[in-house]
Coordinates of C-alpha atoms and ligand atoms in Angstrom, one line a residue:
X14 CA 15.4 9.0 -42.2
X15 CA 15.1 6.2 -39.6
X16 CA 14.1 9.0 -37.0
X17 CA 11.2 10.3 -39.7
X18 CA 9.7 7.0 -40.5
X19 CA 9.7 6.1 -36.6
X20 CA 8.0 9.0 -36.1
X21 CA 4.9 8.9 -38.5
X22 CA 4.9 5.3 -37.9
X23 CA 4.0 6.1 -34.5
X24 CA 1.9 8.8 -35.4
X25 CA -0.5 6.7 -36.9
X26 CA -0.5 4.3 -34.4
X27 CA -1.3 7.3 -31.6
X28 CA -4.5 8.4 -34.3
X29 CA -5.8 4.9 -33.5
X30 CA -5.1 4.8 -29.9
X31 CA -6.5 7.7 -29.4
X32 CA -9.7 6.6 -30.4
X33 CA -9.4 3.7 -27.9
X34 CA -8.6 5.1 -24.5
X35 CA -9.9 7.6 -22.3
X36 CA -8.7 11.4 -22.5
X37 CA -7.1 10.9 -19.5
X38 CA -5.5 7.5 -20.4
X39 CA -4.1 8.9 -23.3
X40 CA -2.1 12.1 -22.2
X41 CA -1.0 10.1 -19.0
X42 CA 0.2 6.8 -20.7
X43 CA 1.1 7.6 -24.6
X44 CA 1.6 11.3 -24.6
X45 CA 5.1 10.6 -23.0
X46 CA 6.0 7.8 -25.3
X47 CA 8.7 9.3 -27.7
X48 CA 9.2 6.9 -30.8
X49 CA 13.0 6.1 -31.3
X50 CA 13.9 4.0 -33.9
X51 CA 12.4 1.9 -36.4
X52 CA 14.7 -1.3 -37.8
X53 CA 12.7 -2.8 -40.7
X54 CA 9.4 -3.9 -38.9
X55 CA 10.9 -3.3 -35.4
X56 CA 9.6 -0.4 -33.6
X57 CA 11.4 0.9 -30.4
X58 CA 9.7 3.3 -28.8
X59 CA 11.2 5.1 -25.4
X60 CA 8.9 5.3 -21.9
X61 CA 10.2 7.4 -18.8
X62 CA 10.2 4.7 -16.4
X63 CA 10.4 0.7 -16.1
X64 CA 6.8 0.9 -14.2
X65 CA 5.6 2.8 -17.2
X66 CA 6.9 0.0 -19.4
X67 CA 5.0 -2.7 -16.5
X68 CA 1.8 -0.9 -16.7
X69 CA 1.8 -0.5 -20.7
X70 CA 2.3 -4.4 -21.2
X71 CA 0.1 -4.6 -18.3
X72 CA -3.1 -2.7 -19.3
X73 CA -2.7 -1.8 -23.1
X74 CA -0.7 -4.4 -24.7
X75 CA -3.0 -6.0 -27.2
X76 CA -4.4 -2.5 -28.6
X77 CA -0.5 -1.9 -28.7
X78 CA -0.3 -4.9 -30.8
X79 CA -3.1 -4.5 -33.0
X80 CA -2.1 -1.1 -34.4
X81 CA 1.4 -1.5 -34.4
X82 CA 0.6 -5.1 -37.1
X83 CA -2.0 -2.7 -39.0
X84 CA 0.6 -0.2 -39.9
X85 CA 4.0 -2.6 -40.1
X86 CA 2.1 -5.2 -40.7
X87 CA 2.0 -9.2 -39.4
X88 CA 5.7 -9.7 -38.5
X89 CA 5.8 -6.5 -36.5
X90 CA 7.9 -6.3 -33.4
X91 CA 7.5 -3.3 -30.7
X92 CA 10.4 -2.5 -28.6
X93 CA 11.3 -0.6 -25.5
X94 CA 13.7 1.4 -24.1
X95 CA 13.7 2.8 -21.1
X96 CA 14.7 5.5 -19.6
X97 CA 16.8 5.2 -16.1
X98 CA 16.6 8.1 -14.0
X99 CA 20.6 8.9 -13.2
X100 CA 21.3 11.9 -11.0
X101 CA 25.1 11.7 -11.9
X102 CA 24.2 11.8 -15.5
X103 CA 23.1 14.7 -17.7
X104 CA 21.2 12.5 -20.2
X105 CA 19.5 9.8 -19.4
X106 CA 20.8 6.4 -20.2
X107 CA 18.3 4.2 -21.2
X108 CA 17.4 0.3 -20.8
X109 CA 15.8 -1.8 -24.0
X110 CA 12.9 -4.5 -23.2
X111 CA 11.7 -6.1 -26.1
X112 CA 7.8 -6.2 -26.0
X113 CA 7.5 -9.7 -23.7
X114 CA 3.8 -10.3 -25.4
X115 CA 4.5 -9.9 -29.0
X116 CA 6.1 -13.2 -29.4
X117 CA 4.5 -16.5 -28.6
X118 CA 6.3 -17.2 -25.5
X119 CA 3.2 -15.4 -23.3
X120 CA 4.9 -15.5 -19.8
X121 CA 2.0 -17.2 -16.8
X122 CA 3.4 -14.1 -14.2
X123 CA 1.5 -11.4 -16.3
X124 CA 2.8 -8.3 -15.8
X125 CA 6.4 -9.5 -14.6
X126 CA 7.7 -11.3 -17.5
X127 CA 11.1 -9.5 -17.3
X128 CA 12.2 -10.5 -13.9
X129 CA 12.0 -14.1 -15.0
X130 CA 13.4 -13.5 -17.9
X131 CA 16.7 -13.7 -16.9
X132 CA 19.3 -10.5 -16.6
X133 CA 18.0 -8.1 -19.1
X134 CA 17.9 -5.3 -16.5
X135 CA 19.6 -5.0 -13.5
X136 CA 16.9 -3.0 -10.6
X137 CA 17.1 0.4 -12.4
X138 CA 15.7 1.9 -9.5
X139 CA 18.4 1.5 -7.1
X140 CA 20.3 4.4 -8.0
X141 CA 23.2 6.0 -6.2
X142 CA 21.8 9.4 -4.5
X143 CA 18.5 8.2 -5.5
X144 CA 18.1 6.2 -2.6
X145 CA 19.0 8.6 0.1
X146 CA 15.8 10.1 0.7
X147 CA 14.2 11.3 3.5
X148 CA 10.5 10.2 4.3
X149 CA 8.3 11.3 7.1
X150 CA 7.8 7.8 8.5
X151 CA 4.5 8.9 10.1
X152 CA 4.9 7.3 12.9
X153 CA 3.3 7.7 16.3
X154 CA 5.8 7.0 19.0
X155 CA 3.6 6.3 21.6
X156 CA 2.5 3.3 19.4
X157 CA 5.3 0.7 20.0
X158 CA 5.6 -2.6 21.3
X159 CA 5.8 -1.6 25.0
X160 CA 2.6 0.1 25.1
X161 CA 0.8 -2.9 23.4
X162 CA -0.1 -5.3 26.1
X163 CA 0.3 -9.1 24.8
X164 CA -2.4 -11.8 25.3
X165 CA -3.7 -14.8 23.6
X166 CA -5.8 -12.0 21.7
X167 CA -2.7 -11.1 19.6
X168 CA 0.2 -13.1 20.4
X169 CA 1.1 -14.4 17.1
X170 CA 0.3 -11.3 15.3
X171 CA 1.8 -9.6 17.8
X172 CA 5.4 -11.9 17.7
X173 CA 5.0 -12.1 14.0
X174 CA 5.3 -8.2 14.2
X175 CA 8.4 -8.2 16.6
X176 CA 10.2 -10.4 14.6
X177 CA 9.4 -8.8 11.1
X178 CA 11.0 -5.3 13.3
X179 CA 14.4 -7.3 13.9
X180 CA 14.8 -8.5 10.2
X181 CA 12.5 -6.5 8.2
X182 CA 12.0 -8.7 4.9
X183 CA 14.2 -11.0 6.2
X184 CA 11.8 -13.4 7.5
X185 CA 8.8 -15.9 6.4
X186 CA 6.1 -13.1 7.1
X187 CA 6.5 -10.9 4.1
X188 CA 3.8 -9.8 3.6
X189 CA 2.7 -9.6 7.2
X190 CA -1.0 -9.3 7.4
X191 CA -2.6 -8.2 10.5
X192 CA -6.7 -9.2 10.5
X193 CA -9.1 -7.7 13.2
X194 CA -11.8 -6.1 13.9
X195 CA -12.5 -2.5 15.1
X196 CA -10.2 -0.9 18.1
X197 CA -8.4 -4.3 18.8
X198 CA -4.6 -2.8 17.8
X199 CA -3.9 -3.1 13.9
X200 CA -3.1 0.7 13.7
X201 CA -1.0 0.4 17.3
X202 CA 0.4 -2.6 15.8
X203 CA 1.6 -1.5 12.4
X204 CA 3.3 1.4 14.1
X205 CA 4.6 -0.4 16.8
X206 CA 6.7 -2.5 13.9
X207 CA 7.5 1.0 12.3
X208 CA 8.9 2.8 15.4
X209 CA 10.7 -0.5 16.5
X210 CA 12.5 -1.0 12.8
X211 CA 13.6 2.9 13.3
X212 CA 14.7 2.4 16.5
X213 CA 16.9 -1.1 15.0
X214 CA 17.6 0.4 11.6
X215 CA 17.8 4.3 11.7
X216 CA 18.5 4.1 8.0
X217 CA 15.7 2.3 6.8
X218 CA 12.7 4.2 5.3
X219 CA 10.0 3.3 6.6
X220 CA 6.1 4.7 5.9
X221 CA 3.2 4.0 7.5
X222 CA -0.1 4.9 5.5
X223 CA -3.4 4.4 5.2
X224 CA -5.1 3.2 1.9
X225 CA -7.6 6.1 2.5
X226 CA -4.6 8.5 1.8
X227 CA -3.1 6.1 -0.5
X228 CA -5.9 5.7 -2.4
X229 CA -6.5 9.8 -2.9
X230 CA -2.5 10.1 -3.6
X231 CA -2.8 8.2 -6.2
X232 CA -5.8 9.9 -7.5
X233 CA -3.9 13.1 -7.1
X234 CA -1.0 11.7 -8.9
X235 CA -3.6 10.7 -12.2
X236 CA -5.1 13.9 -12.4
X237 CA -1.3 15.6 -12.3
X238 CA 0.3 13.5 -14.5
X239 CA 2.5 12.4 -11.5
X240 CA 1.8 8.9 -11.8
X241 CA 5.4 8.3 -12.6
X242 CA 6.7 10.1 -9.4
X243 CA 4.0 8.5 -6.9
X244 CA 5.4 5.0 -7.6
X245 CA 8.8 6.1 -7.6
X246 CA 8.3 7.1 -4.7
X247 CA 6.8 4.4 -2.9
X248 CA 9.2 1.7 -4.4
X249 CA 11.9 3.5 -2.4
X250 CA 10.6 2.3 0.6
X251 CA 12.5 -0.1 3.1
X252 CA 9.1 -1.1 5.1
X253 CA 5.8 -0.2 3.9
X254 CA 2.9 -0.2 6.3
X255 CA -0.4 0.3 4.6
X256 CA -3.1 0.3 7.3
X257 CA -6.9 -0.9 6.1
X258 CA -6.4 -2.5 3.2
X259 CA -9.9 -3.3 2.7
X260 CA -10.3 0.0 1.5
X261 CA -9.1 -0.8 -2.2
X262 CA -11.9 -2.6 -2.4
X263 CA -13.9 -1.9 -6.0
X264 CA -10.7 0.3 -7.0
X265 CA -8.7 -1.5 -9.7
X266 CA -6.8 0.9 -10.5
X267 CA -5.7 1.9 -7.3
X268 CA -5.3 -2.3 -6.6
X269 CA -3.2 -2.2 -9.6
X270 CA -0.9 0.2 -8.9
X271 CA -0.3 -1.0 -5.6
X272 CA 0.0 -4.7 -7.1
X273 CA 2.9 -2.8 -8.9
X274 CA 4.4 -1.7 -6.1
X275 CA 3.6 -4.5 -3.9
X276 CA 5.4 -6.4 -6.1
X277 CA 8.6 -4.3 -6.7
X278 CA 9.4 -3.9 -2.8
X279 CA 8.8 -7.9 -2.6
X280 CA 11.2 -8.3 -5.3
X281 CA 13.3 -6.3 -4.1
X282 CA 13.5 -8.0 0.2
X283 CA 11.3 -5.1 1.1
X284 CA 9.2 -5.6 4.1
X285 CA 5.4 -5.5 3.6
X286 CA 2.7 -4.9 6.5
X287 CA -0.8 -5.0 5.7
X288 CA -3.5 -4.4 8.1
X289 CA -7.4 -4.9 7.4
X290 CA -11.1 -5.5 9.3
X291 CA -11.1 -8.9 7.8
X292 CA -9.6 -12.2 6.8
X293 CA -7.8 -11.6 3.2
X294 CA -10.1 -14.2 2.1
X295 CA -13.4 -12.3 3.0
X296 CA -12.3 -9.2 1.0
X297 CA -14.6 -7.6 -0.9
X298 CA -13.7 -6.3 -4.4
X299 CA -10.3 -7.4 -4.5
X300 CA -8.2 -8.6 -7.3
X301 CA -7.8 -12.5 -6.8
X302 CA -4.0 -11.4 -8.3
X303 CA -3.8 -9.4 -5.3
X304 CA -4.8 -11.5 -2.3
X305 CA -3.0 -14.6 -3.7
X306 CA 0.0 -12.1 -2.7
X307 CA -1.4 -11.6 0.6
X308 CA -0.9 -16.1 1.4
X309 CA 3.1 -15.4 0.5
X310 CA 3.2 -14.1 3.6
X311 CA 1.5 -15.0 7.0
X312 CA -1.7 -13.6 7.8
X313 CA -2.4 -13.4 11.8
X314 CA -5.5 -12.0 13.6
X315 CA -6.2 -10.0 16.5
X316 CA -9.1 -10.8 18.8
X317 CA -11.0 -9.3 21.6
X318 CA -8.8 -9.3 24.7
X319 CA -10.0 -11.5 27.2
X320 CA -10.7 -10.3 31.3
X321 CA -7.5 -10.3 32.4
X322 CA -5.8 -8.6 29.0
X323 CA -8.9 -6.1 29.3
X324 CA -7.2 -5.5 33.0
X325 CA -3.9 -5.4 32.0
X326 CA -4.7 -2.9 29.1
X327 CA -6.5 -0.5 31.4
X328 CA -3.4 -0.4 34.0
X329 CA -0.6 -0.3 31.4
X330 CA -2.5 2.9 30.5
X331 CA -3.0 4.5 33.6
X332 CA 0.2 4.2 34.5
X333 CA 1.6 5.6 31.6
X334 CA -0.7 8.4 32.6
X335 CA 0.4 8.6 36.7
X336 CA -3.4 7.6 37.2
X337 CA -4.5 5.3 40.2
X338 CA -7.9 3.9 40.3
X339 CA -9.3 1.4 42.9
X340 CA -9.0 -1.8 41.7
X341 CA -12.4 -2.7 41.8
X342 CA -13.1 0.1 39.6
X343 CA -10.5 -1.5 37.0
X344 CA -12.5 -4.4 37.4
X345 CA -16.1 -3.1 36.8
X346 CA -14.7 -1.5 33.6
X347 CA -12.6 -4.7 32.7
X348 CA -15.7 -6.8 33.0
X349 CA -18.5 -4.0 31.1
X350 CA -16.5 -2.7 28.6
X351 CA -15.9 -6.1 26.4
X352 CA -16.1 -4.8 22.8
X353 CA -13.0 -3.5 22.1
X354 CA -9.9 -1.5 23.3
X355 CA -11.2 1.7 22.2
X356 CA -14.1 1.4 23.9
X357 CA -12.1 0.3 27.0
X358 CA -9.8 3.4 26.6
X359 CA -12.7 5.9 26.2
X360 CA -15.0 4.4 28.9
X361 CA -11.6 5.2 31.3
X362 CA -10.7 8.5 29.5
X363 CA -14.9 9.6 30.7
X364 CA -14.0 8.2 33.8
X365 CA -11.4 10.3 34.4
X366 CA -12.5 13.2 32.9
X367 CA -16.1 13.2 35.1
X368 CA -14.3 12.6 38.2
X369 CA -12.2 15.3 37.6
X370 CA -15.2 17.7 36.7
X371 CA -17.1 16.8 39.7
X372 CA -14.0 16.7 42.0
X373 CA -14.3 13.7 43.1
X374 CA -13.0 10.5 43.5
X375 CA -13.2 7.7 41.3
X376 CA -14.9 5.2 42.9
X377 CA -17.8 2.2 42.3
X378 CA -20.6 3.8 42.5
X379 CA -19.5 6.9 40.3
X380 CA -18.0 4.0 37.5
X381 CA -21.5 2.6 37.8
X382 CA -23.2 5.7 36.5
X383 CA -20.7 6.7 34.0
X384 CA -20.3 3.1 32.4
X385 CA -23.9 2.8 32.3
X386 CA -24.3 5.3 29.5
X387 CA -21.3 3.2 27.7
X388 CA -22.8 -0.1 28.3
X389 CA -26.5 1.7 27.4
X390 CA -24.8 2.9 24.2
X391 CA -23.7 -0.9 23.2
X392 CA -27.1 -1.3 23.7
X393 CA -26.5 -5.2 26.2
X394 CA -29.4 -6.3 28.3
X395 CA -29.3 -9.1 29.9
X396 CA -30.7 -12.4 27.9
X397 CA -30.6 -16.0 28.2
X398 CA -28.1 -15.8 25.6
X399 CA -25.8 -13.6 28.2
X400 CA -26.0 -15.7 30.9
X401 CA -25.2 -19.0 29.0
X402 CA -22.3 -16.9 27.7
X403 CA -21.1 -15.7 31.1
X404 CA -21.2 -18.7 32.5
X405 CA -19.2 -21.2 29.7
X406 CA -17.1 -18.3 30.0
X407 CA -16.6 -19.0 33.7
X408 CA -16.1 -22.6 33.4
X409 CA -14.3 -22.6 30.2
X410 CA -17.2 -24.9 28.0
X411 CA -18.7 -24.2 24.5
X412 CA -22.0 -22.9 24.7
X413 CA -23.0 -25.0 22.0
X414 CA -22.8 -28.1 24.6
X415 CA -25.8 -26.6 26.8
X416 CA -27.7 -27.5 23.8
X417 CA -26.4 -30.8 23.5
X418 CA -27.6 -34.1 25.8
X419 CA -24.2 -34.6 27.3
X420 CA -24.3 -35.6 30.7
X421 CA -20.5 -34.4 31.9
X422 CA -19.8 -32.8 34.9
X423 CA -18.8 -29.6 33.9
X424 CA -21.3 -29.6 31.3
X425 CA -24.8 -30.3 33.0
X426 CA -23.3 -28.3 36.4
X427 CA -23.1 -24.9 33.5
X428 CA -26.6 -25.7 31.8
X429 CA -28.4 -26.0 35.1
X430 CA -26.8 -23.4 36.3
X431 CA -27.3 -20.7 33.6
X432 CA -31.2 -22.1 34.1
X433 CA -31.4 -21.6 37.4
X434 CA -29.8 -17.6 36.4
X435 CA -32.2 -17.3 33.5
X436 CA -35.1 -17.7 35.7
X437 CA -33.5 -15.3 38.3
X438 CA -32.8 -12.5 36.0
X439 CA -35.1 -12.6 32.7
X440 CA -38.7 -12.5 32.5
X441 CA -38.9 -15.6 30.3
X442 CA -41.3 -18.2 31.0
X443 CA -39.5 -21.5 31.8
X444 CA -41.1 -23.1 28.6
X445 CA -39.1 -20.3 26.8
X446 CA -35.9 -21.3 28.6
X447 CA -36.2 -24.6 28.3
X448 CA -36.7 -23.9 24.7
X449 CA -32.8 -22.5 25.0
X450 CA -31.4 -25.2 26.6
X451 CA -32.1 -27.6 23.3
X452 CA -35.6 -27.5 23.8
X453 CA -35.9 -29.4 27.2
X454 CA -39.2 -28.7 28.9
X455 CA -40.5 -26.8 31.5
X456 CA -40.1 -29.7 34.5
X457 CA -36.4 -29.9 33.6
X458 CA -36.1 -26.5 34.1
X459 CA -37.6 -26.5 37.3
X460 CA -35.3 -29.9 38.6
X461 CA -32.2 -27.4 37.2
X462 CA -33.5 -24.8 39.5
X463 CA -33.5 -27.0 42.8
X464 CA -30.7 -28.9 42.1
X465 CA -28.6 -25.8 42.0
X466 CA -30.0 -24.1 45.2
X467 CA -29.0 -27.8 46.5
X468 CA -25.8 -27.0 45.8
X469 CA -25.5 -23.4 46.6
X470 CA -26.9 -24.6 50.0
X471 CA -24.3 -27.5 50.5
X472 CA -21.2 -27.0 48.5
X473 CA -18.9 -23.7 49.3
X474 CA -16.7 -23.6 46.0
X475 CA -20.3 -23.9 44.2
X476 CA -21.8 -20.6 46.1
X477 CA -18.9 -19.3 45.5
X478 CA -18.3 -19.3 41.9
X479 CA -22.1 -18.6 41.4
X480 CA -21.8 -15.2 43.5
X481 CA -18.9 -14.6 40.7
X482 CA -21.1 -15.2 38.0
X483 CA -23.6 -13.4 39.5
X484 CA -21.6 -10.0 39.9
X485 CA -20.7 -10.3 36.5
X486 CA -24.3 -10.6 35.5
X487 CA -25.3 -7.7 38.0
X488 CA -22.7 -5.5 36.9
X489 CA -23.9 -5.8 33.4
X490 CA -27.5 -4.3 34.3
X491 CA -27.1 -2.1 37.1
Ligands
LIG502 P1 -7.6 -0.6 15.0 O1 -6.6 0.0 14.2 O2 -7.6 -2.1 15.0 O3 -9.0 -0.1 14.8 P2 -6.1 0.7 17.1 O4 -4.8 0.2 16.8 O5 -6.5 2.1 16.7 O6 -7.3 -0.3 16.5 O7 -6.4 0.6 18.7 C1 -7.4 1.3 19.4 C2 -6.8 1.8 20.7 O8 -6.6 0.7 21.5 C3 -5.5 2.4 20.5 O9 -5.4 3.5 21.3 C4 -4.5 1.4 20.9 O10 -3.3 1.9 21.5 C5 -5.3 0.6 21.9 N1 -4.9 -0.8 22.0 C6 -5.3 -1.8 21.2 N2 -4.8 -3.0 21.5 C7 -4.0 -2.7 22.6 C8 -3.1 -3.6 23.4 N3 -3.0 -4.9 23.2 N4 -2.5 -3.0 24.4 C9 -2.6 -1.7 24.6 N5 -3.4 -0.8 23.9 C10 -4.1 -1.4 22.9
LIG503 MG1 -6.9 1.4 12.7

């Protein structure tokens, strides 16, 4: 009787629901809702999973309501059970959650009332036999920590990763979030702490993927009716790497499902490393839910390598290749190829690769015509702003001050200098330059000028770190 009245109870409700959510919504989410008992105005209905349960309270909990009171009217009370996947079992046993948003007690965490709600379920994911499954990792293992070469470019990011490797969700950085533009290492990096937990934990599962594939997973999963399995799947992980993050941006449902996740494997110690091309807080299209996650953890950037890193980068890698170049051709590249360490590795792999066409050696003047086509492709010609760049570079002072009226040292010895280089190398009129300078006029321009040939004239170190500067500037446009 119970069972029958359950039933068209719930039958009704479905008549209703269906006329509220998509096609698709319907046969994925309340299609595999089997009703299961009804105890005067308390209706339990069964779910296959506790994320199924998460995403109905989530997403459809006030048309849940509504039709549920319209057929059991004001005092009705909808109740879960759910259904825990067992392999040991033949039937499934089964979990109850009362409905946490019928009542008045509306919980602030939305969407994780139960886990604060003290010891109503016990993590009926981790299941005996369950949990021994073998994942692809999708690692690279030429992506570790060795091969990524350490500067003041990525060293906390790069730290944070090494120590998130030797006690994955054991530490502070959980989520770990890895920031940087393009080619500066957040793919080398993410795998780097992937291959090193295998390499600490052989037991761990670890995945690395990318949202992209995330992303169209999950779509797959939706148009299957596999939803169920995809998350189960993903909350098994140890240490989940998911590169590019930004790419959930303006998809809320993929955002969501991920939140789920996200938040499972957090409950749960799980380690979390997410890389993207921006700072969390510049993310477009992201669920303000979902990057307030993102602060639990510690966010670190990756930067441009500087000179010496750039060196560093390019020898790591040709001796992981048995290559030898001259070091002033390591140099030449080094100082051109600034962008990024893609562009660094490609300008060397053309390198190579025309040098071994033409059967020839690798030296200056061959690097000169090969990394002129880079350089040419990045489009840099040399401007005032380049030279007043190169030089603060060189003596280690903001730009910004060559602007400024200060009369330090360092400070007026790098504005008359870059002056005196702007009038060597550009075609700008020294009314123009002084216009750069913080608008000084043409007359200071010109005192700049001679005072620095005074000094190139009388003071060694002077003429010296000008012909530096100089190469650097040359290099750039030959
Ligand atoms: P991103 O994912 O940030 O776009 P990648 O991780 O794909 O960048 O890095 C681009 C290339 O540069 C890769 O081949 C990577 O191995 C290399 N690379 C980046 N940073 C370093 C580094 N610090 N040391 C050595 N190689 C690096
Ligand atoms: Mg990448």
């Amino acid at each position: 009787m119970k069972e029958k009245s359950a039933n068209s109870v719930w039958n009704n409700c479905l008549e209703i629901i269906k006329d509220n959510v998509s096609a698709q919504s319907f046969k994925t989410w309340f299609e595999p809702i089997r009703p299961v008992e009804l105890v005067g105005t308390v209706l339990t209905i069964q779910v296959p999973s506790q994320f199924f349960y998460e995403w109905l309270e989530e997403h459809y909990v006030a048309l849940l309501r509504k039709t549920i009171k319209r057929e059991l009217g004001n005092s009705a009370r909808l109740e879960y059970r759910i259904v825990v996947e067992n392999s040991n079992a033949n039937t499934p046993s089964t979990v109850d959650y009362p409905n946490q948003n019928s009542g008045n007690n509306q919980n602030p965490e939305v969407g994780f009332p139960y886990f604060l709600n003290g010891n109503q379920i016990k993590n009926p994911f981790v299941i005996p036999g369950l949990k021994k499954i073998n994942v692809d990792p999708q690692l690279n293992s030429n992506y570790n920590f060795d091969s990524l070469v350490e500067g003041d470019c990525n060293r906390l990011a790069r730290s944070a990763g090494y120590a998130v490797a030797q006690k994955p969700g054991g530490t502070a950085f959980n989520p770990l979030v890895i920031y940087g533009g393009v080619g500066l290492g957040k793919t080398h990096l993410a795998q780097a702490i992937g291959n090193e937990v295998k390499a600490n934990f052989p037991n761990k599962t670890v995945l690395y993927v990318s949202s992209e594939k995330f992303t169209n997973q999950f779509f797959d999963a939706v148009k299957n009716n596999s939803v169920n399995d995809f998350v189960h799947f993903y909350q098994l992980i140890d240490v989940l790497l998911v590169d590019d993050i930004q790419f959930f941006g303006n998809k809320e449902k993929t955002q969501d499902i991920f939140f789920h996740i996200f938040n499972h494997l957090h409950q749960n110690g799980k380690q979390l490393v997410l890389t993207t091309d921006r700072p969390p807080r510049d993310l477009e299209g992201m669920e303000e839910r979902l990057l307030s996650r993102f602060k639990w953890g510690l966010s670190a950037d990756l930067q441009v390598p500087d000179f010496e890193t750039r060196i560093a980068i390019l020898e790591k890698k040709m001796y992981a290749d048995g290559i030898e170049l001259p070091r002033e051709v390591v140099e030449f590249v080094a100082y051109n190829i600034n962008t990024n360490v893609r562009e660094l590795e490609a300008a060397l792999i053309s390198l190579l690769a025309q040098a071994s066409l033409n059967k020839k050696e690798v030296d200056l003047d061959l690097a000169k015509k090969i990394i002129k086509n880079f350089v040419k492709s990045i489009s840099r010609e040399v401007s005032i702003d380049y030279i007043q760049k190169t030089v603060c570079d060189y003596f280690t002072v903001p730009v910004d001050m060559l602007r400024e009226k200060t009369r330090k040292r360092m400070i007026v010895q790098a504005r008359q200098l870059s002056m005196f280089l702007a009038k060597n190398y550009t075609k700008n009129s020294l009314k123009v330059i002084g216009k750069h300078f913080g608008g000084r006029d043409h007359s200071t321009v010109i005192h700049s000028c001679q005072a620095v040939q005074n000094l190139i004239d009388t003071d060694q170190e002077f003429r010296e770190a000008v012909a530096d500067i100089q190469k650097k500037i040359q290099m750039s446009i030959s």
